[in-house]
Coordinates of N, CA, C and O and ligand atoms in Angstrom, one line a residue:
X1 N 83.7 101.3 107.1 CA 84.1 101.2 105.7 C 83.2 102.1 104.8 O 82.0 102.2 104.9
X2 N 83.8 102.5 104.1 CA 82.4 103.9 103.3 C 82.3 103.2 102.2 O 83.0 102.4 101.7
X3 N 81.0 103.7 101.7 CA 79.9 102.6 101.0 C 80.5 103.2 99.6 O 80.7 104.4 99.6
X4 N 80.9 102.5 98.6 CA 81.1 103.0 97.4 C 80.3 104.2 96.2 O 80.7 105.0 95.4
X5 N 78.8 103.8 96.8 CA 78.0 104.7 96.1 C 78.1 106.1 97.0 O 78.2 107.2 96.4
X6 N 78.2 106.0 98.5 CA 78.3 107.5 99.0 C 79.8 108.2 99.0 O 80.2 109.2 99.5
X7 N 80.7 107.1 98.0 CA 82.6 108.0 98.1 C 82.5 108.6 96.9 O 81.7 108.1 96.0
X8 N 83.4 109.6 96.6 CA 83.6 110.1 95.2 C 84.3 109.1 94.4 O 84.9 108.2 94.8
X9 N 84.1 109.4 93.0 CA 84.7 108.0 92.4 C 86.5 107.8 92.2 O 87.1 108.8 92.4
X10 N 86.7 107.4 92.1 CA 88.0 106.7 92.2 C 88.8 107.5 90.6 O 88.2 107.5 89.4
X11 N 90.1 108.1 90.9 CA 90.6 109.1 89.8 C 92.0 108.7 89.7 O 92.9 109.0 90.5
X12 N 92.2 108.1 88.7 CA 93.8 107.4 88.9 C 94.6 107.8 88.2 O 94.3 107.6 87.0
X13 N 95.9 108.5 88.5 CA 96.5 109.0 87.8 C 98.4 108.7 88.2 O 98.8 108.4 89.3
X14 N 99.0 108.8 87.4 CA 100.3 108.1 87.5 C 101.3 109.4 89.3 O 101.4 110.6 89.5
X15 N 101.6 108.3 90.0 CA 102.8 108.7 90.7 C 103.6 110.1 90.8 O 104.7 110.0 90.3
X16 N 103.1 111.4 91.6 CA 104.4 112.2 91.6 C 104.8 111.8 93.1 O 104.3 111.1 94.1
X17 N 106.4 112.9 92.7 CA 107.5 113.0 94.4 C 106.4 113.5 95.4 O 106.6 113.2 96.6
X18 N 105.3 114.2 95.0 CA 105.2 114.9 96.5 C 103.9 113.7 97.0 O 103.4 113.9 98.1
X19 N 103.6 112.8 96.3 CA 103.0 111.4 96.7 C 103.7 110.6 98.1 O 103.1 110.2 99.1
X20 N 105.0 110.7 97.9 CA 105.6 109.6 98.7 C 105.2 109.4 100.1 O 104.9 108.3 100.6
X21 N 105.1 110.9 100.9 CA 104.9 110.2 102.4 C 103.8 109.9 102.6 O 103.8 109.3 103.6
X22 N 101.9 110.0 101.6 CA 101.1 109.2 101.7 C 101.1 107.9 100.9 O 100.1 107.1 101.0
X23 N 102.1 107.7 100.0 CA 102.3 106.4 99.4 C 103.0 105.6 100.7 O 102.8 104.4 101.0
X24 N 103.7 106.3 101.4 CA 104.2 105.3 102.2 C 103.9 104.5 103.3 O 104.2 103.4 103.6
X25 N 103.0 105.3 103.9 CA 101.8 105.6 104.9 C 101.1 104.1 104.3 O 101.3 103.0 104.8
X26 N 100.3 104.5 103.0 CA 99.6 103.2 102.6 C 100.2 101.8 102.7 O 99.8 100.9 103.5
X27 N 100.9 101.8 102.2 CA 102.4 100.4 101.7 C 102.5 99.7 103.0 O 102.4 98.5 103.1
X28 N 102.6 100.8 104.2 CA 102.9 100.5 105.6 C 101.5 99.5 106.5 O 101.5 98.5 107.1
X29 N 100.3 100.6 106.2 CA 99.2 100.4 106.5 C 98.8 98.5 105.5 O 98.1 97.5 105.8
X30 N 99.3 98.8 104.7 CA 98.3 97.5 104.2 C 98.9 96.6 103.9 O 98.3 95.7 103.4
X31 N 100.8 96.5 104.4 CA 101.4 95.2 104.5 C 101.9 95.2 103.2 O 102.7 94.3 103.2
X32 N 102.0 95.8 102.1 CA 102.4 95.1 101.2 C 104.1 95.6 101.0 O 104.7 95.3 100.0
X33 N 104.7 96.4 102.2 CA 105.8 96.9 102.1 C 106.9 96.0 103.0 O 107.0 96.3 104.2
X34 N 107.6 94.9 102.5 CA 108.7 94.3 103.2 C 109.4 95.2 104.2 O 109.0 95.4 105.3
X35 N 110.4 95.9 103.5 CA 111.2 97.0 104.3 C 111.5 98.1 102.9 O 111.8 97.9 101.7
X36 N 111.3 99.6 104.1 CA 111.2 100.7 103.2 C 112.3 100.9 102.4 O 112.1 101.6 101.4
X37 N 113.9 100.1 102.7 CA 114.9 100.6 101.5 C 114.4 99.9 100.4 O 114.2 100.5 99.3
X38 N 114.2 98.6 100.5 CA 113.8 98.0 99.1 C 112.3 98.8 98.6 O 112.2 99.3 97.5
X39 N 111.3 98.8 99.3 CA 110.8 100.0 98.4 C 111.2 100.9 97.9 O 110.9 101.1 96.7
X40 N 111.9 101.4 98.3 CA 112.7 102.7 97.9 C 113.5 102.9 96.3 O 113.4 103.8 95.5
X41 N 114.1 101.5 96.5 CA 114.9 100.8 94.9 C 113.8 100.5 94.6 O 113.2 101.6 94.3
X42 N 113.3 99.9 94.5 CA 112.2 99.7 93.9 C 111.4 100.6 93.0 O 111.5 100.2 91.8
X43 N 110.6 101.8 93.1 CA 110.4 102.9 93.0 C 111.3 103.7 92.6 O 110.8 104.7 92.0
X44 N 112.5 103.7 92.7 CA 113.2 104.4 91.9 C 113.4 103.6 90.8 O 113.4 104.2 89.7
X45 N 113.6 102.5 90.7 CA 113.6 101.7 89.3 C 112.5 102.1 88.6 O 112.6 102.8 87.6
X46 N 111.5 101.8 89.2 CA 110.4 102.1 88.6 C 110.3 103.2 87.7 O 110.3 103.2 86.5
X47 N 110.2 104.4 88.4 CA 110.5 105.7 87.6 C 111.4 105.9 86.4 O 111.1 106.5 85.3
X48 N 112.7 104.9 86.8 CA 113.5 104.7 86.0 C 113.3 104.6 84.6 O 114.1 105.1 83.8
X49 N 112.3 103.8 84.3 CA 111.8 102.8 83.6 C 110.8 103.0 82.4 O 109.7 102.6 82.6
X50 N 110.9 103.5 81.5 CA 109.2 103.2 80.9 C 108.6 102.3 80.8 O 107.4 102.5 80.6
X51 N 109.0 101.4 81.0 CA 108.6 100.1 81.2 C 107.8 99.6 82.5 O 107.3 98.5 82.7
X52 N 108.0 100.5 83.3 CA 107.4 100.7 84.3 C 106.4 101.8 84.8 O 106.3 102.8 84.1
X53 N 105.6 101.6 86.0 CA 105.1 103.0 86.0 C 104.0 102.5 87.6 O 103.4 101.5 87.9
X54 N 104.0 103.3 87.8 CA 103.2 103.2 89.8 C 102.3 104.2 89.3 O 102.5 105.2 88.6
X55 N 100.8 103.5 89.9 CA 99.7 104.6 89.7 C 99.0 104.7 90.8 O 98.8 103.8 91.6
X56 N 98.4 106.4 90.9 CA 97.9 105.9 92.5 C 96.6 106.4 92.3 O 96.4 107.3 91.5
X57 N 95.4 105.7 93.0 CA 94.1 105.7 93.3 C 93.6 107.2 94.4 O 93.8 107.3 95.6
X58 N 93.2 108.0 93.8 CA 92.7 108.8 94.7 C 91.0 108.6 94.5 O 90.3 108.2 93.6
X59 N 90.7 109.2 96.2 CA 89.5 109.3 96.6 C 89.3 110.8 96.8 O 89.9 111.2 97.8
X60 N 88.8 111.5 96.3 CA 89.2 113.0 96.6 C 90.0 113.3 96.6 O 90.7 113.0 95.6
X61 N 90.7 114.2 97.7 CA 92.3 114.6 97.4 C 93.3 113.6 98.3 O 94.4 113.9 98.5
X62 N 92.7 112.7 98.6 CA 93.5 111.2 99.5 C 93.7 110.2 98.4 O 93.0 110.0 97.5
X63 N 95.1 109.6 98.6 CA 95.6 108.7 98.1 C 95.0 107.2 98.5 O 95.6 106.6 99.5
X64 N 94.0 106.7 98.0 CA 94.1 105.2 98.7 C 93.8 104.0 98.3 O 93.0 103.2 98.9
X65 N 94.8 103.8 96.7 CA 94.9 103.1 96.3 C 96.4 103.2 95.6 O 97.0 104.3 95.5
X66 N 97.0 102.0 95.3 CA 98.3 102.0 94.7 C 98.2 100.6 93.5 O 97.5 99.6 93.7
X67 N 99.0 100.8 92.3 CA 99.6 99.6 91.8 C 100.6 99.9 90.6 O 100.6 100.7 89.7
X68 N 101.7 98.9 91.1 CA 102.8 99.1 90.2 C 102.8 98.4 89.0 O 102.4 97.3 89.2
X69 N 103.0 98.6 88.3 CA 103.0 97.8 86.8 C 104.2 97.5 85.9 O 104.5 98.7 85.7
X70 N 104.7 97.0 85.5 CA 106.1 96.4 85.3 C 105.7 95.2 84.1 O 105.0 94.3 84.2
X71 N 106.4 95.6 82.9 CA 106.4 94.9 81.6 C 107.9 94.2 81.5 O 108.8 95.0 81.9
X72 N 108.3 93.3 81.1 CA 109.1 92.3 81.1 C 109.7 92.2 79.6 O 110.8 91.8 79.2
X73 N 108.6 92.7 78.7 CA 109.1 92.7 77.2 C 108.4 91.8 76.5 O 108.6 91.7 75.3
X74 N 107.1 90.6 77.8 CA 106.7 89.8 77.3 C 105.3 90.1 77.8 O 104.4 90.7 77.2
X75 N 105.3 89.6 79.1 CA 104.7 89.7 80.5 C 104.7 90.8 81.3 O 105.6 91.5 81.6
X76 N 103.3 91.0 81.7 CA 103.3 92.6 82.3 C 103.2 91.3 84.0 O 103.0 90.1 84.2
X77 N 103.6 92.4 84.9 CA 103.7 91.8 86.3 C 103.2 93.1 87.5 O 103.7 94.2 87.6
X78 N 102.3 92.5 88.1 CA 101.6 93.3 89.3 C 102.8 93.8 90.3 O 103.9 93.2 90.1
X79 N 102.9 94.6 91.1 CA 103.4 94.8 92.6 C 102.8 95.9 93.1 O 101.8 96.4 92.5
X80 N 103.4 96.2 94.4 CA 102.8 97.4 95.5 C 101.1 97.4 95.2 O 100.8 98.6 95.1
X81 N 100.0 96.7 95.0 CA 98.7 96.2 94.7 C 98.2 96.6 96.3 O 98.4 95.8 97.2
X82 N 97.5 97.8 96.6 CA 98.0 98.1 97.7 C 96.4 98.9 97.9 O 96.4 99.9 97.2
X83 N 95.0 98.7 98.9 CA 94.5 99.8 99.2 C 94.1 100.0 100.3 O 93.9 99.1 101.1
X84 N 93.8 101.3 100.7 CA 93.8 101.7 102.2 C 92.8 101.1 103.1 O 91.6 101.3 103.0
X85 N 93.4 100.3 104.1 CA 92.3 99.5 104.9 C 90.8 100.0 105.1 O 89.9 99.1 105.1
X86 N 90.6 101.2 105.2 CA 89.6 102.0 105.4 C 88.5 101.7 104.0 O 87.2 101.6 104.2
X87 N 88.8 101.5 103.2 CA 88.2 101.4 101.7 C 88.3 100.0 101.4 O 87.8 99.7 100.3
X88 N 88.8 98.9 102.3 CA 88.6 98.0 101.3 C 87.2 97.1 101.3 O 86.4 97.1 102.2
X89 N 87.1 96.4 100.0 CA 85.5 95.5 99.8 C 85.0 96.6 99.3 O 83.8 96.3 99.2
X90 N 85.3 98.1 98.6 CA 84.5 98.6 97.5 C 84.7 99.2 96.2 O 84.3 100.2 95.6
X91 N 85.6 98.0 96.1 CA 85.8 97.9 94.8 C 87.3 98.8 93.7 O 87.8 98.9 92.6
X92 N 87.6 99.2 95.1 CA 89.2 100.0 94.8 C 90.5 99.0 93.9 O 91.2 99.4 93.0
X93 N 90.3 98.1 94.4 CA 91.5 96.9 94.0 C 90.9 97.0 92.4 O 91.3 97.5 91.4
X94 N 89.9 96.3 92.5 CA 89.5 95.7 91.0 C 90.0 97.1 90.0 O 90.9 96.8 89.2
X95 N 89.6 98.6 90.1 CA 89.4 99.4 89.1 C 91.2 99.5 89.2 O 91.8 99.8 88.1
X96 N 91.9 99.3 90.1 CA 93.5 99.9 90.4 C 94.1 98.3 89.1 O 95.0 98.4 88.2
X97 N 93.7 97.7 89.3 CA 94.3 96.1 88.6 C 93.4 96.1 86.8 O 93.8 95.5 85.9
X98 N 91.9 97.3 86.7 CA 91.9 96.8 85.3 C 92.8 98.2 84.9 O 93.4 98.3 83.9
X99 N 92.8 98.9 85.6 CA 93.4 100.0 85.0 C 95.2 100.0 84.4 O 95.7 100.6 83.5
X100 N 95.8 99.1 85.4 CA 97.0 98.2 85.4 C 96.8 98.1 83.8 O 97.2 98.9 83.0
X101 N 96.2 96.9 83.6 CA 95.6 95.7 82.8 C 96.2 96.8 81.4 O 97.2 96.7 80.8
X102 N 95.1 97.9 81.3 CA 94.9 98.1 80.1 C 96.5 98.8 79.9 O 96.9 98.9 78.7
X103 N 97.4 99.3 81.0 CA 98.4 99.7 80.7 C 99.1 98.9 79.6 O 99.5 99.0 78.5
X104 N 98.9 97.8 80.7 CA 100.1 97.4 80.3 C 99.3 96.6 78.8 O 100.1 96.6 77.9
X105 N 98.6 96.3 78.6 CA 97.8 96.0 76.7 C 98.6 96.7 76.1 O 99.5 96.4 75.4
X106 N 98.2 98.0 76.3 CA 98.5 99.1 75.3 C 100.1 98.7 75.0 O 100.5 98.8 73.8
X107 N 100.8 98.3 76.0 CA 102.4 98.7 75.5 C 103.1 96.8 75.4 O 104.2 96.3 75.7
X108 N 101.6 96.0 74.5 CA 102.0 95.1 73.8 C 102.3 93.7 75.1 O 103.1 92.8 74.7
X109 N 101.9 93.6 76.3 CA 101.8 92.7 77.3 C 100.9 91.5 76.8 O 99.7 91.8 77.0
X110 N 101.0 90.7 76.4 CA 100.1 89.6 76.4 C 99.5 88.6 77.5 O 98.6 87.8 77.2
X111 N 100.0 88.9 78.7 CA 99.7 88.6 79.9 C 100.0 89.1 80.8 O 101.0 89.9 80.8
X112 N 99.3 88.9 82.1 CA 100.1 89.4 83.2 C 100.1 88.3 84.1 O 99.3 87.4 84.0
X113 N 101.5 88.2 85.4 CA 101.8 87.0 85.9 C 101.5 87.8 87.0 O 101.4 89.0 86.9
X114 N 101.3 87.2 88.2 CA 101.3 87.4 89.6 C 101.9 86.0 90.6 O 101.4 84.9 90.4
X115 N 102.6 86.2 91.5 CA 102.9 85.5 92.6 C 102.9 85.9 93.4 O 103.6 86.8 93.7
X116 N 101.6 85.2 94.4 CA 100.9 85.1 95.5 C 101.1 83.7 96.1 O 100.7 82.7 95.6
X117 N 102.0 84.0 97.9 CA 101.7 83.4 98.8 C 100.6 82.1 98.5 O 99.5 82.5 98.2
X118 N 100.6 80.5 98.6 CA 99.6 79.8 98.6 C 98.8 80.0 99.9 O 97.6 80.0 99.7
X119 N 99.1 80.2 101.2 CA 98.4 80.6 102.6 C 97.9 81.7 102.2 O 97.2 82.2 103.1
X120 N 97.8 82.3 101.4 CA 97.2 84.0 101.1 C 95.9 84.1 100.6 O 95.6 84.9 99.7
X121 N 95.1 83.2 101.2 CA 93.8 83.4 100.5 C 92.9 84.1 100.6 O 91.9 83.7 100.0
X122 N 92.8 85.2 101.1 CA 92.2 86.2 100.7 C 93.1 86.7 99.4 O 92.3 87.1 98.6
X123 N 94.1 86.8 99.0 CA 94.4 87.4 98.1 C 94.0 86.8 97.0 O 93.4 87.2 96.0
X124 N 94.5 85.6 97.1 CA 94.3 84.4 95.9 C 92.4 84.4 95.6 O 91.9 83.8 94.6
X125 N 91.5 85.2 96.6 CA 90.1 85.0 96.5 C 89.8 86.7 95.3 O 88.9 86.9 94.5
X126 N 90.7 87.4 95.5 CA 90.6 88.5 95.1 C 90.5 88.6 93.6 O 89.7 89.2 92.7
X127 N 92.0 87.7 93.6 CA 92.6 87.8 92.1 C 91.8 86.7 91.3 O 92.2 86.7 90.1
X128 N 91.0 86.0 91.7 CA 90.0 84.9 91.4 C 88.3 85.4 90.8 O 87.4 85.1 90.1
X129 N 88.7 86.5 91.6 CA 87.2 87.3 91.4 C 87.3 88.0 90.2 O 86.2 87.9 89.5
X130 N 88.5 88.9 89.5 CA 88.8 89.4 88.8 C 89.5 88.6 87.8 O 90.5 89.0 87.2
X131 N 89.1 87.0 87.7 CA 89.1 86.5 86.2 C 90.9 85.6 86.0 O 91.3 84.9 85.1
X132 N 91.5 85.9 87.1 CA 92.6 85.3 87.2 C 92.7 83.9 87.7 O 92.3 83.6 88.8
X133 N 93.3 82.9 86.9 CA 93.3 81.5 87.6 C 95.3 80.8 88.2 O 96.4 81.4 88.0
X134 N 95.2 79.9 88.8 CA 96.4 79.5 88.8 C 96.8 78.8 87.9 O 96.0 78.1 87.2
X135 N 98.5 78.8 87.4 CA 98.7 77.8 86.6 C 99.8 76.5 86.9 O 100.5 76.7 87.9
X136 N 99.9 75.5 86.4 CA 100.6 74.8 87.2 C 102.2 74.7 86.7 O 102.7 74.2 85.7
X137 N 103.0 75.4 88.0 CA 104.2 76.0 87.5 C 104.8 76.2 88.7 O 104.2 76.9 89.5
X138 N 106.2 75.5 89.0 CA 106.8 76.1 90.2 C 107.5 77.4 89.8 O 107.7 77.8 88.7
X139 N 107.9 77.9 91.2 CA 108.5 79.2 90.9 C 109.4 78.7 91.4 O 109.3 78.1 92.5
X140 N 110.7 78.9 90.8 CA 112.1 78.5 91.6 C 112.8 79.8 91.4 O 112.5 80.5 90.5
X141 N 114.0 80.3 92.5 CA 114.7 81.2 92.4 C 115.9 81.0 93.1 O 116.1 79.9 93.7
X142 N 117.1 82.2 93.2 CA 118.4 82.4 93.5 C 118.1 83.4 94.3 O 117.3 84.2 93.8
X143 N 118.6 83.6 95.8 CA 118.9 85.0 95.8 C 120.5 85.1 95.5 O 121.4 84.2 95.7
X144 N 120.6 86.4 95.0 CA 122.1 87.1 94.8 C 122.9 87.4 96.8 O 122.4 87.7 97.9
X145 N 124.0 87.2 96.4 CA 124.6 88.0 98.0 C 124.3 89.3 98.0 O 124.2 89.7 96.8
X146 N 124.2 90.1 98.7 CA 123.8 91.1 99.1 C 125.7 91.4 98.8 O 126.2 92.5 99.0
Ligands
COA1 C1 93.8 92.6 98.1 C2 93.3 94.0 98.0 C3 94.1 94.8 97.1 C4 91.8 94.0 97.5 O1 91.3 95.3 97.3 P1 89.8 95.7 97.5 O2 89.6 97.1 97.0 O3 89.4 95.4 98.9 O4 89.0 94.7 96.6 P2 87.7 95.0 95.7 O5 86.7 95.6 96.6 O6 88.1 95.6 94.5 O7 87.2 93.5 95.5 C5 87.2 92.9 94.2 C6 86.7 91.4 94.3 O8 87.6 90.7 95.2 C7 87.0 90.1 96.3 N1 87.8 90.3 97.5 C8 88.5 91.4 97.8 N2 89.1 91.2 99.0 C9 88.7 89.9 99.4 C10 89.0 89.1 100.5 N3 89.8 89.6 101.5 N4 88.5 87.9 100.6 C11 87.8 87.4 99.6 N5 87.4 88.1 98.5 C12 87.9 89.4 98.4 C13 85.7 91.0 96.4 O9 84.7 90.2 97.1 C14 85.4 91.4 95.0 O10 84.7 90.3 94.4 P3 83.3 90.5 93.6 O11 83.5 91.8 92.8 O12 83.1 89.3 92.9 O13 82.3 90.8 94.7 C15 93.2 94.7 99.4 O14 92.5 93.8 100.3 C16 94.6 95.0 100.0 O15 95.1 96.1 99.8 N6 95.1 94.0 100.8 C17 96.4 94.2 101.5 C18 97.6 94.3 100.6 C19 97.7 93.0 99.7 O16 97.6 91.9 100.2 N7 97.9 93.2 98.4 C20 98.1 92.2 97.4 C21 99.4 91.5 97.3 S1 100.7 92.6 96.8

């Protein structure tokens, strides 16, 4: 894992097309990708969207960080939170999530929500580290028929 102080610093800048086959690569590599069509919609919504917007973490001219940011009109909301196994534990996540943060501030978010897996503790240790607590709240849902 390379030491934070010996990598170049971390340069984040919003999502182009010619991103995708190492955005995909990542998504793949770090689990956070169910199945590629629903990424796919996904991401294209996204773009869709001003309200939305995918940023990716470069380490030099390598991609190896990702996070999607998605505003609700109330609530800003995390997804694809995503960095390259090789980097992680230096500090990639945190700068990819405040950088998120201040997005979504700027465009009037008063919070941001995340749902995370209760078995997922590493993740829940992550987002714990960076000032986030649980609240007590079921999440109930529908799926639609396909
Ligand atoms: C979760 C993930 C984004 C964290 O990224 P990271 O760059 O490794 O995390 P950072 O180095 O920025 O760590 C930030 C803090 O979280 C803590 N942390 C990170 N990963 C942790 C883990 N697996 N267990 C416990 N704590 C962890 C760090 O110790 C650090 O705390 P500190 O600053 O108080 O020391 C990364 O592990 C990952 O991509 N996981 C796979 C995909 C995933 O599960 N994404 C989230 C759900 S969509």
């Amino acid at each position: 894992m390379p030491d934070e102080k010996s990598s170049p610093p971390l340069a984040v800048r919003e999502y182009r097309d010619s991103d995708h086959a190492a955005v995909w690569a990542l998504w793949e590599a770090s689990g956070v990708m169910a199945a590629p069509d629903r990424a796919q919609r996904d991401l294209e919504f996204c773009q869709a969207s001003v309200d939305n917007a995918l940023f990716v973490g470069l380490r030099g001219p390598r991609i190896a960080a990702t996070i999607m940011a998605g505003l609700d009109g109330h609530r800003g909301w995390f997804h694809y939170v995503a960095v390259d196994p090789d980097h992680h534990g230096t500090g990639l996540g945190r700068h990819m999530v405040a950088h998120a943060e201040k997005w979504l501030a700027g465009r009037g978010a008063v919070k941001v929500e995340l749902m995370i897996s209760e078995t997922n503790l590493a993740v829940l240790q992550f987002y714990k580290s960076l000032g986030y607590g649980p609240e007590p709240r079921v999440v109930m849902s529908r799926e639609f028929g396909s």
